[in-house]
CSV table of C-alpha atoms in Angstrom, one decimal:
chain,number,residue,atom,x,y,z
A,1,MET,CA,0.0,0.0,0.0
A,2,ALA,CA,2.9,2.4,0.8
A,3,SER,CA,4.3,1.8,-2.6
A,4,GLU,CA,1.0,2.6,-4.2
A,5,VAL,CA,0.7,5.9,-2.2
A,6,ARG,CA,4.2,6.8,-3.3
A,7,ALA,CA,3.4,6.0,-7.0
A,8,VAL,CA,0.1,7.9,-7.0
A,9,SER,CA,1.5,10.9,-5.2
A,10,SER,CA,4.5,11.2,-7.5
A,11,LEU,CA,2.4,10.8,-10.6
A,12,ALA,CA,-0.2,13.3,-9.4
A,13,LEU,CA,2.7,15.8,-8.7
A,14,LEU,CA,4.1,15.1,-12.1
A,15,TYR,CA,0.8,15.7,-13.8
A,16,ALA,CA,0.2,18.9,-11.8
A,17,PHE,CA,3.6,20.3,-12.9
A,18,ARG,CA,2.9,19.4,-16.5
A,19,MET,CA,-0.5,21.1,-16.6
A,20,LEU,CA,0.6,24.1,-14.5
A,21,GLY,CA,3.2,24.8,-17.2
A,22,LEU,CA,0.4,24.8,-19.9
A,23,PHE,CA,-2.2,26.7,-17.9
A,24,MET,CA,0.1,29.5,-16.6
A,25,VAL,CA,0.1,31.4,-19.9
A,26,LEU,CA,-3.7,31.3,-20.1
A,27,PRO,CA,-4.4,34.6,-18.1
A,28,ILE,CA,-1.5,36.6,-19.5
A,29,LEU,CA,-0.7,35.5,-23.1
A,30,VAL,CA,-3.0,38.0,-24.9
A,31,LEU,CA,-1.7,40.8,-22.7
A,32,TYR,CA,2.1,40.4,-23.2
A,33,ALA,CA,2.1,38.9,-26.7
A,34,GLY,CA,-0.1,41.7,-28.0
A,35,ASP,CA,3.1,43.7,-28.7
A,36,TYR,CA,4.8,40.9,-30.7
A,37,PRO,CA,5.2,41.5,-34.5
A,38,GLY,CA,2.4,39.8,-36.3
A,39,ALA,CA,0.1,39.8,-33.3
A,40,THR,CA,-3.6,40.0,-34.1
A,41,PRO,CA,-6.6,38.5,-32.3
A,42,PHE,CA,-6.5,35.5,-34.6
A,43,THR,CA,-2.8,34.8,-34.2
A,44,LEU,CA,-2.9,35.3,-30.5
A,45,GLY,CA,-5.9,32.9,-30.3
A,46,LEU,CA,-3.9,30.4,-32.4
A,47,ALA,CA,-0.9,30.8,-30.0
A,48,LEU,CA,-3.2,30.2,-27.1
A,49,GLY,CA,-4.9,27.1,-28.5
A,50,ILE,CA,-2.4,25.4,-30.8
A,51,TYR,CA,-1.0,23.2,-28.0
A,52,GLY,CA,-4.4,21.5,-28.0
A,53,LEU,CA,-4.0,20.4,-31.6
A,54,THR,CA,-0.7,18.7,-31.1
A,55,GLN,CA,-1.9,17.2,-27.8
A,56,ALA,CA,-4.9,15.7,-29.6
A,57,VAL,CA,-2.7,14.3,-32.4
A,58,PHE,CA,0.0,12.7,-30.2
A,59,GLN,CA,-1.6,11.6,-26.9
A,60,ILE,CA,-3.2,8.3,-27.9
A,61,PRO,CA,-0.3,7.2,-30.2
A,62,LEU,CA,2.3,8.0,-27.5
A,63,GLY,CA,0.2,6.1,-25.0
A,64,LEU,CA,0.1,3.1,-27.3
A,65,LEU,CA,3.9,3.4,-27.9
A,66,SER,CA,4.5,3.2,-24.2
A,67,ASP,CA,3.0,-0.3,-24.2
A,68,PHE,CA,6.0,-1.4,-26.3
A,69,ILE,CA,9.0,0.7,-25.2
A,70,GLY,CA,8.0,1.4,-21.6
A,71,ARG,CA,6.2,4.2,-19.8
A,72,LYS,CA,9.2,6.1,-18.3
A,73,PRO,CA,11.0,6.6,-21.7
A,74,VAL,CA,7.9,8.1,-23.3
A,75,ILE,CA,7.1,10.3,-20.3
A,76,ILE,CA,10.7,11.6,-20.0
A,77,ALA,CA,10.9,12.2,-23.8
A,78,GLY,CA,7.5,14.1,-23.6
A,79,LEU,CA,8.7,16.3,-20.8
A,80,LEU,CA,11.9,17.1,-22.7
A,81,VAL,CA,9.9,18.0,-25.7
A,82,PHE,CA,7.6,20.2,-23.6
A,83,CYS,CA,10.8,21.8,-22.1
A,84,ALA,CA,12.1,22.5,-25.6
A,85,GLY,CA,8.8,24.1,-26.6
A,86,SER,CA,8.8,26.3,-23.5
A,87,VAL,CA,12.3,27.5,-24.2
A,88,LEU,CA,11.4,28.2,-27.9
A,89,ALA,CA,8.3,30.1,-26.9
A,90,GLY,CA,10.3,32.0,-24.3
A,91,THR,CA,12.9,33.2,-26.8
A,92,ALA,CA,10.2,34.0,-29.4
A,93,GLU,CA,10.4,37.6,-30.8
A,94,SER,CA,7.4,37.2,-33.1
A,95,VAL,CA,4.0,35.6,-32.8
A,96,GLU,CA,4.8,33.1,-35.4
A,97,TRP,CA,7.7,31.6,-33.3
A,98,LEU,CA,5.4,31.8,-30.2
A,99,ILE,CA,2.9,29.6,-32.1
A,100,ILE,CA,5.6,27.1,-33.0
A,101,GLY,CA,6.8,27.0,-29.4
A,102,ARG,CA,3.3,26.4,-28.1
A,103,ALA,CA,2.8,23.6,-30.7
A,104,LEU,CA,6.0,22.0,-29.6
A,105,GLN,CA,4.8,22.2,-26.0
A,106,GLY,CA,1.7,20.3,-26.8
A,107,SER,CA,3.7,17.6,-28.8
A,108,GLY,CA,5.0,16.3,-25.5
A,109,ALA,CA,1.6,14.6,-24.9
A,110,ILE,CA,2.0,12.3,-22.0
A,111,ALA,CA,-1.4,12.4,-20.4
A,112,SER,CA,-2.5,8.9,-21.6
A,113,THR,CA,0.9,7.4,-20.7
A,114,ILE,CA,0.7,8.7,-17.1
A,115,MET,CA,-2.8,7.3,-16.8
A,116,ALA,CA,-1.5,3.9,-18.1
A,117,MET,CA,1.3,4.1,-15.6
A,118,VAL,CA,-1.1,4.7,-12.7
A,119,ALA,CA,-2.9,1.5,-13.7
A,120,ASP,CA,0.4,-0.3,-13.8
A,121,LEU,CA,1.4,0.7,-10.3
A,122,THR,CA,-1.9,0.4,-8.5
A,123,SER,CA,-4.2,-2.6,-7.6
A,124,GLU,CA,-7.6,-2.9,-9.1
A,125,GLN,CA,-9.4,-2.0,-5.9
A,126,ASN,CA,-7.4,1.3,-5.5
A,127,ARG,CA,-7.3,2.4,-9.1
A,128,THR,CA,-10.5,4.5,-9.0
A,129,LYS,CA,-9.1,6.5,-6.0
A,130,ALA,CA,-5.8,6.9,-7.8
A,131,MET,CA,-7.5,8.3,-10.9
A,132,ALA,CA,-9.5,10.7,-8.7
A,133,ALA,CA,-6.2,11.9,-7.2
A,134,ILE,CA,-4.9,12.7,-10.7
A,135,GLY,CA,-8.1,14.5,-11.5
A,136,ALA,CA,-7.8,16.6,-8.3
A,137,SER,CA,-4.2,17.5,-9.2
A,138,ILE,CA,-5.4,18.9,-12.6
A,139,GLY,CA,-8.0,21.1,-10.9
A,140,LEU,CA,-5.4,22.3,-8.4
A,141,SER,CA,-2.9,23.1,-11.1
A,142,PHE,CA,-5.5,25.2,-13.0
A,143,SER,CA,-6.3,27.3,-9.9
A,144,LEU,CA,-2.7,27.7,-9.1
A,145,ALA,CA,-1.9,28.7,-12.6
A,146,MET,CA,-4.4,31.5,-12.5
A,147,ILE,CA,-2.4,33.0,-9.6
A,148,LEU,CA,1.2,32.1,-10.6
A,149,GLY,CA,0.8,33.2,-14.3
A,150,PRO,CA,0.2,36.9,-13.6
A,151,THR,CA,2.6,36.9,-10.6
A,152,VAL,CA,5.5,35.3,-12.4
A,153,GLY,CA,4.8,37.4,-15.6
A,154,ALA,CA,5.1,40.6,-13.5
A,155,PHE,CA,8.9,39.8,-13.1
A,156,GLY,CA,9.7,39.6,-16.7
A,157,GLY,CA,6.7,39.1,-19.0
A,158,LEU,CA,5.7,36.1,-21.0
A,159,SER,CA,9.3,34.8,-21.5
A,160,VAL,CA,9.8,34.3,-17.8
A,161,VAL,CA,6.6,32.3,-17.6
A,162,PHE,CA,7.8,30.0,-20.3
A,163,TYR,CA,11.2,29.6,-18.8
A,164,PHE,CA,9.5,28.8,-15.5
A,165,SER,CA,7.4,26.1,-17.3
A,166,ALA,CA,10.7,24.7,-18.7
A,167,VAL,CA,12.1,24.4,-15.2
A,168,LEU,CA,8.9,22.6,-14.1
A,169,ALA,CA,9.3,20.1,-16.9
A,170,LEU,CA,12.9,19.4,-15.9
A,171,ILE,CA,11.7,18.9,-12.3
A,172,GLY,CA,9.1,16.5,-13.7
A,173,VAL,CA,11.9,14.5,-15.3
A,174,CYS,CA,13.6,14.2,-11.9
A,175,ILE,CA,10.3,13.1,-10.4
A,176,VAL,CA,10.0,10.3,-13.0
A,177,ILE,CA,13.6,9.2,-12.6
A,178,PHE,CA,13.9,9.3,-8.8
A,179,LEU,CA,10.4,9.1,-7.3
A,180,VAL,CA,8.1,7.2,-9.6
A,181,PRO,CA,8.5,3.4,-9.2
A,182,ARG,CA,9.4,1.3,-12.2
A,183,PRO,CA,6.3,-0.3,-13.7
A,184,PRO,CA,6.2,-4.1,-13.4
A,185,GLN,CA,6.5,-4.8,-17.1
A,186,VAL,CA,6.4,-3.4,-20.6
A,187,GLY,CA,3.3,-4.0,-22.8
A,188,HIS,CA,1.0,-4.4,-19.8
A,189,SER,CA,-2.2,-2.4,-20.4
A,190,HIS,CA,-5.5,-1.9,-18.7
A,191,ARG,CA,-8.7,-1.3,-20.5
A,192,ASP,CA,-10.0,1.1,-17.8
A,193,SER,CA,-7.0,3.4,-18.1
A,194,GLY,CA,-5.6,3.2,-21.7
A,195,ALA,CA,-7.1,3.3,-25.1
A,196,VAL,CA,-7.5,0.0,-27.0
A,197,PRO,CA,-7.3,0.6,-30.8
A,198,GLU,CA,-10.0,-1.9,-31.8
A,199,LEU,CA,-12.5,-0.1,-29.5
A,200,ILE,CA,-12.0,3.4,-30.8
A,201,MET,CA,-14.5,3.1,-33.6
A,202,GLN,CA,-17.0,1.5,-31.3
A,203,THR,CA,-16.6,4.4,-28.9
A,204,LEU,CA,-17.0,7.0,-31.6
A,205,LYS,CA,-20.3,5.4,-32.6
A,206,ASN,CA,-21.7,5.5,-29.0
A,207,THR,CA,-24.3,8.3,-29.0
A,208,GLU,CA,-24.2,8.9,-25.3
A,209,LEU,CA,-20.4,9.2,-25.3
A,210,LEU,CA,-20.5,11.5,-28.3
A,211,ARG,CA,-22.8,13.9,-26.4
A,212,LEU,CA,-20.1,14.1,-23.6
A,213,ASN,CA,-17.3,14.5,-26.1
A,214,PHE,CA,-19.2,17.3,-27.7
A,215,GLY,CA,-19.6,18.8,-24.3
A,216,ILE,CA,-15.9,18.8,-23.3
A,217,PHE,CA,-15.0,20.1,-26.7
A,218,THR,CA,-17.4,23.0,-26.3
A,219,LEU,CA,-16.4,23.7,-22.7
A,220,HIS,CA,-12.7,24.0,-23.5
A,221,ALA,CA,-13.4,26.0,-26.7
A,222,LEU,CA,-15.3,28.5,-24.5
A,223,LEU,CA,-12.5,28.6,-22.0
A,224,MET,CA,-9.9,29.5,-24.6
A,225,ALA,CA,-12.2,32.0,-26.3
A,226,CYS,CA,-13.0,33.7,-23.0
A,227,PHE,CA,-9.3,34.2,-22.2
A,228,LEU,CA,-8.9,36.1,-25.4
A,229,ALA,CA,-11.1,38.7,-23.8
A,230,ILE,CA,-11.2,38.4,-20.0
A,231,PRO,CA,-7.6,39.5,-19.3
A,232,VAL,CA,-8.0,42.6,-21.6
A,233,VAL,CA,-11.2,43.6,-19.7
A,234,VAL,CA,-9.6,43.1,-16.3
A,235,GLU,CA,-6.7,45.4,-17.3
A,236,SER,CA,-8.4,48.0,-19.4
A,237,SER,CA,-11.9,48.3,-17.9
A,238,LEU,CA,-11.3,47.4,-14.3
A,239,GLY,CA,-8.0,49.1,-14.2
A,240,ILE,CA,-6.1,46.3,-12.5
A,241,PRO,CA,-2.4,46.0,-13.4
A,242,ARG,CA,-1.6,42.7,-15.2
A,243,GLY,CA,0.7,41.6,-12.4
A,244,LYS,CA,-2.2,41.7,-9.9
A,245,HIS,CA,-4.8,39.9,-11.9
A,246,TRP,CA,-4.5,37.0,-9.5
A,247,GLN,CA,-6.4,39.2,-7.0
A,248,VAL,CA,-9.4,38.8,-9.3
A,249,TYR,CA,-9.0,35.1,-10.1
A,250,LEU,CA,-8.1,33.9,-6.6
A,251,PRO,CA,-11.4,34.9,-4.8
A,252,MET,CA,-13.5,33.8,-7.8
A,253,LEU,CA,-11.9,30.3,-7.9
A,254,ALA,CA,-12.2,30.0,-4.2
A,255,ILE,CA,-15.9,30.9,-4.3
A,256,ALA,CA,-16.5,28.6,-7.3
A,257,LEU,CA,-14.8,25.7,-5.4
A,258,GLY,CA,-17.0,26.4,-2.4
A,259,VAL,CA,-20.1,26.2,-4.6
A,260,VAL,CA,-19.1,23.2,-6.8
A,261,LEU,CA,-18.0,20.7,-4.1
A,262,PRO,CA,-21.3,20.6,-2.3
A,263,LEU,CA,-23.2,20.4,-5.5
A,264,ILE,CA,-21.1,17.5,-6.8
A,265,MET,CA,-21.5,15.6,-3.5
A,266,VAL,CA,-25.3,16.1,-3.4
A,267,ALA,CA,-25.6,15.1,-7.1
A,268,GLU,CA,-23.6,11.9,-6.6
A,269,ARG,CA,-25.2,11.0,-3.2
A,270,ASN,CA,-28.8,11.6,-4.4
A,271,ARG,CA,-28.1,10.3,-8.0
A,272,LYS,CA,-29.1,13.7,-9.5
A,273,LEU,CA,-26.0,14.1,-11.7
A,274,LYS,CA,-28.0,14.8,-14.9
A,275,PRO,CA,-30.1,17.7,-13.5
A,276,VAL,CA,-27.0,19.3,-11.9
A,277,PHE,CA,-25.1,18.8,-15.2
A,278,LEU,CA,-27.9,20.5,-17.2
A,279,PHE,CA,-28.1,23.3,-14.7
A,280,ALA,CA,-24.4,24.0,-15.1
A,281,ILE,CA,-24.7,24.2,-18.9
A,282,ALA,CA,-27.7,26.6,-18.5
A,283,VAL,CA,-25.5,28.8,-16.2
A,284,LEU,CA,-22.9,28.8,-18.9
A,285,VAL,CA,-25.4,30.0,-21.5
A,286,VAL,CA,-26.6,32.8,-19.2
A,287,SER,CA,-23.0,34.0,-18.5
A,288,GLN,CA,-22.0,34.0,-22.1
A,289,ALA,CA,-25.2,35.6,-23.4
A,290,SER,CA,-25.0,38.3,-20.6
A,291,LEU,CA,-21.4,39.1,-21.4
A,292,ALA,CA,-22.4,39.7,-25.0
A,293,VAL,CA,-24.9,42.4,-24.1
A,294,ILE,CA,-23.8,44.2,-20.9
A,295,PRO,CA,-21.1,46.8,-20.6
A,296,LEU,CA,-17.9,44.9,-19.7
A,297,ALA,CA,-17.0,46.8,-16.6
A,298,GLY,CA,-17.5,46.8,-12.8
A,299,TRP,CA,-19.4,44.4,-10.6
A,300,PRO,CA,-21.8,43.1,-13.3
A,301,PHE,CA,-18.7,41.8,-15.3
A,302,LEU,CA,-17.2,40.3,-12.1
A,303,LEU,CA,-20.4,38.6,-11.3
A,304,LEU,CA,-20.7,37.1,-14.7
A,305,MET,CA,-17.1,36.0,-14.6
A,306,LEU,CA,-17.9,34.2,-11.3
A,307,LEU,CA,-20.9,32.5,-12.9
A,308,PHE,CA,-18.6,31.3,-15.7
A,309,PHE,CA,-16.0,29.9,-13.3
A,310,VAL,CA,-18.7,28.1,-11.3
A,311,ALA,CA,-20.2,26.6,-14.4
A,312,PHE,CA,-16.8,25.6,-15.8
A,313,ASN,CA,-15.6,23.9,-12.6
A,314,LEU,CA,-18.9,22.1,-12.1
A,315,LEU,CA,-18.9,20.8,-15.7
A,316,GLU,CA,-15.2,19.9,-15.5
A,317,ALA,CA,-16.1,17.7,-12.5
A,318,CYS,CA,-19.3,16.2,-13.9
A,319,LEU,CA,-18.1,15.2,-17.3
A,320,PRO,CA,-15.4,12.6,-16.4
A,321,SER,CA,-17.9,11.0,-13.9
A,322,LEU,CA,-20.5,10.8,-16.7
A,323,VAL,CA,-18.0,9.2,-19.1
A,324,SER,CA,-17.1,6.6,-16.5
A,325,LYS,CA,-20.7,5.8,-15.8
A,326,LEU,CA,-21.8,5.6,-19.5
A,327,ALA,CA,-18.8,3.8,-21.0
A,328,PRO,CA,-19.4,0.2,-21.8
A,329,VAL,CA,-17.6,-2.4,-19.6
A,330,GLY,CA,-14.0,-2.7,-20.5
A,331,ALA,CA,-14.0,0.4,-22.6
A,332,LYS,CA,-13.5,3.2,-20.1
A,333,GLY,CA,-9.9,3.8,-21.0
A,334,THR,CA,-10.7,4.1,-24.7
A,335,ALA,CA,-13.7,6.4,-23.9
A,336,MET,CA,-11.5,8.6,-21.7
A,337,GLY,CA,-8.9,8.7,-24.5
A,338,VAL,CA,-11.4,9.9,-27.1
A,339,TYR,CA,-12.8,12.3,-24.5
A,340,SER,CA,-9.4,13.9,-23.8
A,341,THR,CA,-8.7,14.2,-27.5
A,342,SER,CA,-12.0,16.1,-27.9
A,343,GLN,CA,-11.0,18.3,-25.0
A,344,PHE,CA,-7.7,19.3,-26.6
A,345,LEU,CA,-9.3,19.8,-30.0
A,346,GLY,CA,-11.8,22.1,-28.3
A,347,ALA,CA,-9.0,24.2,-26.9
A,348,PHE,CA,-7.5,24.5,-30.4
A,349,ILE,CA,-10.7,25.5,-32.0
A,350,GLY,CA,-11.7,27.9,-29.2
A,351,GLY,CA,-8.4,29.7,-29.5
A,352,SER,CA,-8.1,29.9,-33.3
A,353,VAL,CA,-11.8,30.3,-34.3
A,354,GLY,CA,-12.4,32.5,-31.3
A,355,GLY,CA,-9.6,34.8,-32.4
A,356,TYR,CA,-11.0,35.0,-35.9
A,357,ILE,CA,-14.5,35.9,-34.5
A,358,PHE,CA,-12.9,38.5,-32.2
A,359,THR,CA,-11.2,40.0,-35.3
A,360,LEU,CA,-14.5,40.2,-37.2
A,361,TRP,CA,-17.0,41.2,-34.5
A,362,GLY,CA,-15.1,42.1,-31.3
A,363,MET,CA,-15.7,41.0,-27.8
A,364,ASP,CA,-19.5,41.2,-28.1
A,365,GLY,CA,-19.4,38.9,-31.1
A,366,LEU,CA,-17.0,36.5,-29.3
A,367,PHE,CA,-19.3,36.1,-26.3
A,368,ALA,CA,-22.4,35.9,-28.5
A,369,ALA,CA,-20.8,33.0,-30.4
A,370,GLY,CA,-20.0,31.4,-27.0
A,371,ALA,CA,-23.6,31.7,-26.0
A,372,LEU,CA,-24.8,30.0,-29.2
A,373,CYS,CA,-22.3,27.1,-28.7
A,374,ALA,CA,-23.4,26.7,-25.1
A,375,THR,CA,-27.0,26.7,-26.2
A,376,ALA,CA,-26.3,24.0,-28.8
A,377,TRP,CA,-24.6,21.9,-26.1
A,378,LEU,CA,-27.6,22.3,-23.8
A,379,ALA,CA,-29.9,21.1,-26.6
A,380,VAL,CA,-27.6,18.1,-27.2
A,381,ALA,CA,-27.3,17.2,-23.5
A,382,ALA,CA,-31.0,17.5,-22.7
A,383,PHE,CA,-31.6,14.3,-24.6
A,384,MET,CA,-28.8,12.4,-22.7
A,385,ARG,CA,-29.9,9.2,-21.1
A,386,THR,CA,-30.1,9.5,-17.3
A,387,PRO,CA,-27.0,7.6,-16.2
A,388,ARG,CA,-27.1,4.7,-13.9
A,389,HIS,CA,-24.7,5.3,-11.1
A,390,LEU,CA,-22.4,2.4,-11.9
A,391,SER,CA,-18.8,1.9,-10.9
A,392,SER,CA,-16.1,0.1,-12.9
A,393,MET,CA,-14.1,-2.7,-11.4
A,394,CYS,CA,-11.5,-5.1,-12.7
A,395,MET,CA,-9.9,-8.1,-11.0
A,396,GLY,CA,-7.5,-10.9,-11.8
A,397,VAL,CA,-9.1,-14.3,-12.4
A,398,GLN,CA,-7.5,-17.7,-13.4
A,399,ARG,CA,-7.5,-17.9,-17.2
A,400,GLU,CA,-9.1,-21.3,-17.4
A,401,SER,CA,-12.1,-20.2,-15.4
A,402,GLY,CA,-12.4,-16.5,-16.5
A,403,ALA,CA,-15.2,-17.0,-19.1
A,404,GLN,CA,-17.4,-18.9,-16.6
A,405,CYS,CA,-16.6,-16.4,-13.9
A,406,ALA,CA,-18.0,-13.6,-16.1
A,407,ILE,CA,-21.2,-15.6,-16.7
A,408,ASP,CA,-21.6,-16.3,-12.9
A,409,ALA,CA,-20.9,-12.7,-12.0
A,410,LEU,CA,-23.9,-11.5,-13.9
A,411,THR,CA,-26.1,-13.6,-11.6
A,412,LEU,CA,-25.1,-11.5,-8.6
A,413,PRO,CA,-27.2,-8.6,-7.5
A,414,GLY,CA,-25.6,-5.3,-8.5
A,415,VAL,CA,-23.5,-6.7,-11.3
A,416,VAL,CA,-24.8,-5.0,-14.5
A,417,GLU,CA,-22.1,-5.9,-17.1
A,418,ALA,CA,-19.2,-8.3,-17.1
A,419,LEU,CA,-16.4,-8.8,-19.7
A,420,TRP,CA,-13.6,-11.4,-19.5
A,421,VAL,CA,-10.4,-10.5,-21.4
A,422,GLU,CA,-8.3,-13.6,-21.7
A,423,GLN,CA,-5.1,-11.9,-22.9
A,424,GLU,CA,-5.0,-9.7,-19.9
A,425,GLY,CA,-6.3,-12.3,-17.4
A,426,LEU,CA,-8.7,-9.7,-16.1
A,427,LEU,CA,-12.5,-9.6,-15.5
A,428,TYR,CA,-14.1,-6.2,-16.0
A,429,LEU,CA,-17.3,-5.3,-14.3
A,430,LYS,CA,-19.8,-2.5,-14.1
A,431,VAL,CA,-21.6,-2.6,-10.8
A,432,ASP,CA,-24.2,-0.7,-8.8
A,433,ASN,CA,-22.5,-0.4,-5.3
A,434,ARG,CA,-25.9,0.1,-3.6
A,435,GLU,CA,-27.0,-3.3,-4.7
A,436,LEU,CA,-23.7,-5.2,-4.8
A,437,ASP,CA,-22.7,-7.5,-2.0
A,438,LYS,CA,-18.9,-7.3,-2.2
A,439,SER,CA,-18.5,-10.5,-0.1
A,440,GLN,CA,-20.5,-12.5,-2.6
A,441,LEU,CA,-18.3,-11.3,-5.4
A,442,ASP,CA,-15.1,-12.0,-3.4
A,443,ASP,CA,-16.4,-15.5,-2.7
A,444,LEU,CA,-17.2,-16.1,-6.4
A,445,ILE,CA,-13.7,-15.0,-7.5
A,446,ALA,CA,-12.0,-17.1,-4.7
A,447,ALA,CA,-14.0,-20.2,-5.8
A,448,GLN,CA,-12.7,-20.1,-9.4
């Protein structure tokens, strides 16, 4: 157990450092890069979101590559590529080189490999908690980035932030080498944590998962588009120096967290995740539509920003839970891989297309387009099937009795789906924990 705690802690720290380096430029890029040669709303939006395109292209292939050459070499190489991209972006003297540097940052796409490594280093019964710890580290890194970005940028502009990101990547390499335990073997994959190539088309044809993929695509497109405008308004209309923008983001994120956590707990406990999910999208629609029509100044603007952050954080927490609940048994890893790819593509489209809309119609047009996108998402999500609150499980079973064990497991109360994967020696289950008698399942496995 101590080794698993060490593994999860070190990987969560690694993931947090990686995402912190990406998120830190979010609240400051349009402010500092606006003076670069070639800077326009479109090129700045492209610089903001281009990392998402390269992340989307490389994350699943690199995860699959790690099955053959090992997790650590892929993660270390990805961190070094991210470091190189950060240095290139830091030395950029034009927006074109800034875009190339950001694209190179995203090419070090190690998210899926880290998730696979979590599966390698944790037992089946602790894997869900481990994945939750990784998810929490992402949320923490986003909040911290909103504070550190403006603070670090005040000491030397955008370049210093990128150099800081490069240092974080090198620290990440040290974490991988000295803190993360060595995985047990190469080529060992888990269907609940990594993508399986033959399941990708099946996942893409799943209507319920497509709704969620469209959702995360839209959410991160709106995030990138909003940060083309929000920092400018905070500096110009609110009169807050760019080095002190954290004084705006910190209380908003703290309030949003205080609102989101109780809502998520109530939704999960009372099995009301869909109503809470639809409510959050509706709040997103209201915030975007209102930002399109009100003067962007003073307390009304701050209140609408707060609504946006509440909706964003609530949806960011709901969506992975819904993917886990709605993914077919044994396909959660593939579903999460496609979901993450959709998220990164959304960031790319939000930055690039958002910048183009900003060029044509200004901030009002940008937020109006955001409202239309959020409304389309609400319409798509409204027809989503109410999810059963199922949990994923997988456990090792003797190969000669695995197929029969899957058949017998389906006779137990609370077991909804069962899949035996002979080449992995694992039985994958979807269960309702309120109905499942864990001792009966343990007895069944022990009897095989």
